[in-house]
GROMACS .gro file of C-alpha atoms in nm:
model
  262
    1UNK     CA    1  -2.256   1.661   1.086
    2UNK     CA    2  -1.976   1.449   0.980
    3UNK     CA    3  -1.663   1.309   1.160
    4UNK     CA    4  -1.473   1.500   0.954
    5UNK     CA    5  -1.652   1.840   0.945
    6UNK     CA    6  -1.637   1.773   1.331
    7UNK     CA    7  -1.272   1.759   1.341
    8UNK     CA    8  -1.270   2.033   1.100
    9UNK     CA    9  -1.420   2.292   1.383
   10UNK     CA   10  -1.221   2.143   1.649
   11UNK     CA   11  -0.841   2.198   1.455
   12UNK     CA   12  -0.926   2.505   1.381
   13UNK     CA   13  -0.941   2.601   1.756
   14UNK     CA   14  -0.641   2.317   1.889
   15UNK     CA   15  -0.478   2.237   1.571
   16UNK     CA   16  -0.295   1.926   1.550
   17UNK     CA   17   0.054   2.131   1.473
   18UNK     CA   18   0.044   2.238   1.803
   19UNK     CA   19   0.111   1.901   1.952
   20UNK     CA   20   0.431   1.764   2.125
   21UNK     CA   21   0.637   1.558   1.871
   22UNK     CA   22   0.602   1.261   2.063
   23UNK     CA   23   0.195   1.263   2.095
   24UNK     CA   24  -0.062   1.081   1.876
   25UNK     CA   25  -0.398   1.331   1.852
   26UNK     CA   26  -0.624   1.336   1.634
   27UNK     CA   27  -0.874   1.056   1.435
   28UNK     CA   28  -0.787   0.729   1.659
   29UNK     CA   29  -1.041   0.501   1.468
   30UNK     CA   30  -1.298   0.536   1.282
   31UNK     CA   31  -1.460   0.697   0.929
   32UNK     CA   32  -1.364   1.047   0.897
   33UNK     CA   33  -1.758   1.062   0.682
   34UNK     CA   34  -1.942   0.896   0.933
   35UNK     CA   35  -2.269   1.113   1.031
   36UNK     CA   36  -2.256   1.181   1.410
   37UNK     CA   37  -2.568   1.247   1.608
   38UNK     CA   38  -2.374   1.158   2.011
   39UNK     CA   39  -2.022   1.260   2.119
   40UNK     CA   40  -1.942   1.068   2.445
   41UNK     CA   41  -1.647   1.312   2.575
   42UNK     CA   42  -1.421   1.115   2.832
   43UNK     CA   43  -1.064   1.233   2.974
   44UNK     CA   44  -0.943   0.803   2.890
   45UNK     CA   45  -1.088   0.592   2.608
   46UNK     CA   46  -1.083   0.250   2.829
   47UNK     CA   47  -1.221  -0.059   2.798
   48UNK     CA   48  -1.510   0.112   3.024
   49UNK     CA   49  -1.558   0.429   2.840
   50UNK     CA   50  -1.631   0.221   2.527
   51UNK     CA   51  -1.893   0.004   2.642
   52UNK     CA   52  -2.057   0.283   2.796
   53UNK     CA   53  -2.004   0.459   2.474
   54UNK     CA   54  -2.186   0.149   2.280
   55UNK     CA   55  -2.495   0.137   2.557
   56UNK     CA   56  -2.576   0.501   2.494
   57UNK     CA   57  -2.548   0.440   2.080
   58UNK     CA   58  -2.256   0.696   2.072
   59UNK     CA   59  -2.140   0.728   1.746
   60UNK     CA   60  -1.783   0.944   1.902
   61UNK     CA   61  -1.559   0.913   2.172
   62UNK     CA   62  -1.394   1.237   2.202
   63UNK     CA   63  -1.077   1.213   2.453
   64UNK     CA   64  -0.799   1.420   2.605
   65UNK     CA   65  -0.563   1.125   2.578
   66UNK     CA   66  -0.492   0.913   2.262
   67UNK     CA   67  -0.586   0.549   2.287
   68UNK     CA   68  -0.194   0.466   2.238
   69UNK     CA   69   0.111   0.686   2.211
   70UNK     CA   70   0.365   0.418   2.158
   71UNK     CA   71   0.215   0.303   1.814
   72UNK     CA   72   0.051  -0.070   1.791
   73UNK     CA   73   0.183  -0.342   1.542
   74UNK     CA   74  -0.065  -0.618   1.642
   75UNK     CA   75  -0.422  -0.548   1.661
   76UNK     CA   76  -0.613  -0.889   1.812
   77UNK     CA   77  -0.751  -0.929   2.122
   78UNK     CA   78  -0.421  -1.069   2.298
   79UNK     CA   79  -0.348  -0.744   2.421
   80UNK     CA   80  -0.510  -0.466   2.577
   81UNK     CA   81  -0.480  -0.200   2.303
   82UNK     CA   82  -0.563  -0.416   2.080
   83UNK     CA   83  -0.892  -0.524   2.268
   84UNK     CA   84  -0.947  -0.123   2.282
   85UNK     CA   85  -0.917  -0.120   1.899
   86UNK     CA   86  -1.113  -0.377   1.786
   87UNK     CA   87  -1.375  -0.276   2.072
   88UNK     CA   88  -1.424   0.051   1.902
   89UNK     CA   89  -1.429  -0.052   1.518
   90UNK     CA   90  -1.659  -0.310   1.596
   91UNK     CA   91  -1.924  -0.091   1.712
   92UNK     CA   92  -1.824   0.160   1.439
   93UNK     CA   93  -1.679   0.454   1.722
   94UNK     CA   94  -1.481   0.723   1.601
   95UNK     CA   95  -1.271   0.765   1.854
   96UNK     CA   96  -1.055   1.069   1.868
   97UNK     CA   97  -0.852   1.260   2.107
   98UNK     CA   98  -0.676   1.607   2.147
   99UNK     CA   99  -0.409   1.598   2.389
  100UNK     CA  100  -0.095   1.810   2.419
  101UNK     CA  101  -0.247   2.071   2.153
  102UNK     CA  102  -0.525   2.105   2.392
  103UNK     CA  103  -0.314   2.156   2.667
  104UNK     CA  104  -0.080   2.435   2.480
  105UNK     CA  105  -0.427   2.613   2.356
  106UNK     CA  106  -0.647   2.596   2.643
  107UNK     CA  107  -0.569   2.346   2.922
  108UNK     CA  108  -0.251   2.593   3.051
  109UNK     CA  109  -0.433   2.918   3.013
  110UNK     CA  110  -0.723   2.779   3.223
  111UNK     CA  111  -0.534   2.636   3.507
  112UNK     CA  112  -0.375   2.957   3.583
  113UNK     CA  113  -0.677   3.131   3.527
  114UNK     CA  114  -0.841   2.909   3.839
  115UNK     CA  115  -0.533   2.957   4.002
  116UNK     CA  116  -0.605   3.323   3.937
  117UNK     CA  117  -0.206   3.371   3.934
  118UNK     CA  118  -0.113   3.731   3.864
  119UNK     CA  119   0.085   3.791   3.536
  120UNK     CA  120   0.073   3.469   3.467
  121UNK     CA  121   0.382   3.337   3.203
  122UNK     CA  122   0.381   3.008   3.001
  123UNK     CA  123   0.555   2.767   3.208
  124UNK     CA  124   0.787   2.589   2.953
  125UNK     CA  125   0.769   2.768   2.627
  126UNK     CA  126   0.748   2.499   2.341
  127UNK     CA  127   0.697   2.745   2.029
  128UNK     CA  128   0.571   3.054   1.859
  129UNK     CA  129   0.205   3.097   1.706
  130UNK     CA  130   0.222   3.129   1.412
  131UNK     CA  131  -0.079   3.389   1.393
  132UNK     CA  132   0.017   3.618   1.668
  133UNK     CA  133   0.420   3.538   1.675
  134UNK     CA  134   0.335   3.472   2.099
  135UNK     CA  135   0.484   3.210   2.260
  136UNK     CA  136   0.301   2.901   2.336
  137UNK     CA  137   0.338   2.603   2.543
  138UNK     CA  138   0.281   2.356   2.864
  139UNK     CA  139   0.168   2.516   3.193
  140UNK     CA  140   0.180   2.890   3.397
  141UNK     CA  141   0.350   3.031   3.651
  142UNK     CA  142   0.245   3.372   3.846
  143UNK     CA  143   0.198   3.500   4.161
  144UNK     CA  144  -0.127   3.407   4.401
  145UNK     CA  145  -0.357   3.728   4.479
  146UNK     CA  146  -0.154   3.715   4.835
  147UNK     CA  147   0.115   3.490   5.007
  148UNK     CA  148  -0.045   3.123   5.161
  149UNK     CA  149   0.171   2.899   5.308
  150UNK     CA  150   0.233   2.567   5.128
  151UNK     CA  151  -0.098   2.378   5.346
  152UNK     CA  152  -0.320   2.667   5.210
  153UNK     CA  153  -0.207   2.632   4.909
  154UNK     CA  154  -0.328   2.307   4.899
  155UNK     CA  155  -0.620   2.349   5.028
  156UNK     CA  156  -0.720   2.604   4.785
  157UNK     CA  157  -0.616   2.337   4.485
  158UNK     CA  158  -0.800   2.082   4.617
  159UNK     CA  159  -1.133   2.377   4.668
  160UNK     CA  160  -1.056   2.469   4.297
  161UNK     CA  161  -1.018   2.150   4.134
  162UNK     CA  162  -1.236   1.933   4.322
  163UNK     CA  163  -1.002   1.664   4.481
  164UNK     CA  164  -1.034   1.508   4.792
  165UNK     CA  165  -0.654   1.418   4.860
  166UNK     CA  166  -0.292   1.566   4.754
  167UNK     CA  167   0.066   1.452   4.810
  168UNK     CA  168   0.302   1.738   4.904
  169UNK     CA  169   0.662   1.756   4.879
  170UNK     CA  170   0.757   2.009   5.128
  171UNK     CA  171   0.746   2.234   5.458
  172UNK     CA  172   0.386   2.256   5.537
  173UNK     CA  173   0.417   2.601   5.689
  174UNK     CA  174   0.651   2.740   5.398
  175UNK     CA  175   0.542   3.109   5.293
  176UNK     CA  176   0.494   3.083   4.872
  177UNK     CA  177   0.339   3.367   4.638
  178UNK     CA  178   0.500   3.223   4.321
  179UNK     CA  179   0.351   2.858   4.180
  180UNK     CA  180   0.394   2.718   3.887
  181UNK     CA  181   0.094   2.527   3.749
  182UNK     CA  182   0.083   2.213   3.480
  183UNK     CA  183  -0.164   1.950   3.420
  184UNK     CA  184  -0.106   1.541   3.404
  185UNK     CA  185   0.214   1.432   3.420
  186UNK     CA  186   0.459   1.704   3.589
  187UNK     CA  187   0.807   1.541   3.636
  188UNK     CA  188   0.935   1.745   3.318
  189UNK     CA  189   0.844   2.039   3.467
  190UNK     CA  190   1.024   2.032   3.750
  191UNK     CA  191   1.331   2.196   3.601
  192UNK     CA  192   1.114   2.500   3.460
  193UNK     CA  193   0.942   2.538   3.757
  194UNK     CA  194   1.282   2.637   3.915
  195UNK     CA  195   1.411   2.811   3.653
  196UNK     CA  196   1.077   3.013   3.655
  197UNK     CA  197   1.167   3.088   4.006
  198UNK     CA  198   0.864   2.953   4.162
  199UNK     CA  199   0.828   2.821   4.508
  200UNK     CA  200   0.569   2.576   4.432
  201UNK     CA  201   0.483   2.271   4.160
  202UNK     CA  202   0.107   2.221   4.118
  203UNK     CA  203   0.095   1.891   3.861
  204UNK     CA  204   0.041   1.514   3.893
  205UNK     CA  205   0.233   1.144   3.846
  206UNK     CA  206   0.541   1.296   4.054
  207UNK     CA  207   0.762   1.073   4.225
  208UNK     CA  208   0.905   1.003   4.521
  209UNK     CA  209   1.271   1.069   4.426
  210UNK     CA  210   1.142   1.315   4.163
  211UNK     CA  211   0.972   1.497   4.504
  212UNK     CA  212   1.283   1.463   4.675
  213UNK     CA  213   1.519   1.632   4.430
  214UNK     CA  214   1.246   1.938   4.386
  215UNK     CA  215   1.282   1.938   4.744
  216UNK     CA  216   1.688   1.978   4.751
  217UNK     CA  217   1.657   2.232   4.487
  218UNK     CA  218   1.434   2.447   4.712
  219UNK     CA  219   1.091   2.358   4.527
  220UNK     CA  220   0.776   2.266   4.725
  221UNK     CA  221   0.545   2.019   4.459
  222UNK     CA  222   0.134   1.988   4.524
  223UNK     CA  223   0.091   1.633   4.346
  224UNK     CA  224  -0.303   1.635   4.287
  225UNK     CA  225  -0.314   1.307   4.068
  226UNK     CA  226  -0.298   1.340   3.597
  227UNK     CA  227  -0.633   1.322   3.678
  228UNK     CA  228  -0.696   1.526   3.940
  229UNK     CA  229  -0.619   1.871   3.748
  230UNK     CA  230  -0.721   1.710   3.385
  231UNK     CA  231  -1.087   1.579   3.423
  232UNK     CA  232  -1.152   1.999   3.336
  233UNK     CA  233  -1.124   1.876   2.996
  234UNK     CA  234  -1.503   1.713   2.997
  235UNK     CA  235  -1.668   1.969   3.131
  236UNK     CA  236  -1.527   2.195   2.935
  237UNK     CA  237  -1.521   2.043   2.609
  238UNK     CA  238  -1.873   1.967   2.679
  239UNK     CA  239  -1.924   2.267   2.692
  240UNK     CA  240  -1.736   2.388   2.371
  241UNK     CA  241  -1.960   2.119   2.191
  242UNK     CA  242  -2.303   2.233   2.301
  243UNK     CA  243  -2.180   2.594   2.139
  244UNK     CA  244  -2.041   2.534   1.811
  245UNK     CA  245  -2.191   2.192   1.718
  246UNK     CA  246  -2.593   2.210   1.913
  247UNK     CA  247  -2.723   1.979   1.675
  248UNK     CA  248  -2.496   1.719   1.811
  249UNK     CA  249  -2.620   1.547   2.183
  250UNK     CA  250  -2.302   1.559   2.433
  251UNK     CA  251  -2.287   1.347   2.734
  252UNK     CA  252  -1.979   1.370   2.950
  253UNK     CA  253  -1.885   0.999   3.043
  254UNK     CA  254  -1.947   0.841   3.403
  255UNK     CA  255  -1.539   0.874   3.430
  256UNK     CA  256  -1.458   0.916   3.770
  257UNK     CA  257  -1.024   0.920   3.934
  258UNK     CA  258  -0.896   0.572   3.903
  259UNK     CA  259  -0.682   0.710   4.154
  260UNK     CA  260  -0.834   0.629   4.569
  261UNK     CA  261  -0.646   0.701   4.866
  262UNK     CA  262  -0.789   0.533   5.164
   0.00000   0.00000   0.00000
C-alpha cells in the first residue's frame, strides 16, 4: 500500500474539508507513492517520536497534531521545526496528521460517548455535513446518567481517561448533571459551554484567568491536560489501522504526557 492510497482510506472517513480554517492536516512530508509496510501512530511528531520512528524502520508517522500550524519559511537546522523537517525527509518519513477533522468526525462523538452523557449535542456547531445535512463540530454536552458533585466528577474523568491529576476551577461539593466535554485546548469553549447551559467544562490548556472568568460566569472547568483527553487518538487509530489496512504493521509510539505534576 501506498502513501497515497493510505490517505485515500483515511479522507474518506475524516476528510480534510472538515478541518478548522486555521489547521494544517494532512501529508506533512513525504512521497504521497512511497510503499508503506509500518505506520508509527503518535498524538505529537517530536524530535522523539521521529527517532523512534527511524529505530523501528517506520516508513509513516501518522499524528493527531500537524508538525506546524503557523507555516515555516526556513527549513535548516537553526530552528526546531526545521530540525523536525529535515529529521523526517532525511530518513524518508511520511509524516502526516489529522487533527481538527478528526476531532469533528470522531474525537467529539467518543468523548461523550465515555462520558456516557445522555442526549448528547455538539458542543460548538462549526458546519453542516454535507451527506446527511447534520450538524457537525468540536465537543458534546449532555447530561451524566445521575447528578455527581463537581469532585466525582472528576474522579470519574480521571477513571475514564486514565489521568492521574486534574486542575478544577470550582466548588468541590457543587451538584452538576450537565457537562460539556472537548478535547486539547478548551479556552474557546468556554463561551459555548455556558451558552449550552452546562455546569461543567471537561477540556485541557485552561488558564488561570480563563478558570477564573468560567468561574464568575457560574461554570465549574475539569482541566485534565491537551493530552490528557487526546492520547485516545493512538489507541484508537491503531485500531482503525489494523481493520481497514491489516497488511500494514501498526505500533502505537512510546508517547507518554509531557505534562507531570509532582
Amino acid at each position: 500500500m501506498t502513501a497515497k492510497e493510505l490517505i485515500a482510506k483515511l479522507e474518506e472517513v475524516y476528510p480534510i474539508e472538515k478541518a478548522a480554517s486555521w489547521d494544517n492536516p494532512g501529508l506533512q512530508t513525504g512521497r504521497s507513492n512511497k510503499e508503506l509496510r509500518k505506520v508509527l501512530v503518535t498524538l505529537d511528531i517530536t524530535e522523539t517520536v521521529i527517532e523512534e520512528a527511524k529505530q523501528w524502520g517506520a516508513d509513516m508517522i501518522l499524528a493527531h497534531h500537524p508538525m506546524t500550524m503557523s507555516g515555516v519559511k526556513k527549513i535548516s537546522t537553526d530552528t526546531l521545526a526545521g530540525r523536525r523537517f529535515l529529521e523526517a525527509i532525511q530518513a524518508d518519513l511520511c509524516c502526516y496528521s489529522m487533527h481538527t477533522n478528526y476531532d469533528v468526525v470522531e474525537m467529539a462523538p467518543v468523548a461523550g460517548e465515555m462520558m456516557k452523557l445522555q442526549k448528547p449535542q455538539i458542543l460548538d456547531v462549526t458546519g453542516i455535513d454535507e451527506k446527511s445535512g447534520a450538524p457537525e463540530g468540536f465537543g458534546r454536552v449532555g447530561s451524566l446518567v445521575r447528578p455527581v458533585t463537581l469532585q466525582e466528577c472528576a474522579e470519574i474523568v480521571k477513571q475514564i481517561f486514565g489521568v492521574s491529576k486534574v486542575q478544577i476551577f470550582g466548588d468541590l461539593e457543587q451538584i452538576i448533571q450537565r457537562v460539556a466535554i472537548s478535547p486539547g485546548s478548551g479556552k474557546s469553549m468556554i463561551q459555548p459551554a455556558i451558552q449550552t447551559k452546562a455546569q461543567v467544562l471537561i477540556s485541557g490548556d485552561i488558564g488561570h484567568h480563563e478558570g477564573l472568568d468560567a468561574m464568575d460566569q457560574g461554570l465549574a472547568v475539569i482541566d485534565a491536560g491537551h493530552y490528557g483527553l487526546e492520547h485516545i487518538f493512538m489507541e484508537r487509530m491503531c485500531r482503525w489501522l489494523q481493520k481497514h489496512a491489516p497488511e500494514l504493521e501498526v505500533k502505537k509510539a512510546a508517547q507518554e504526557n509531557p505534562f507531570v505534576i509532582i
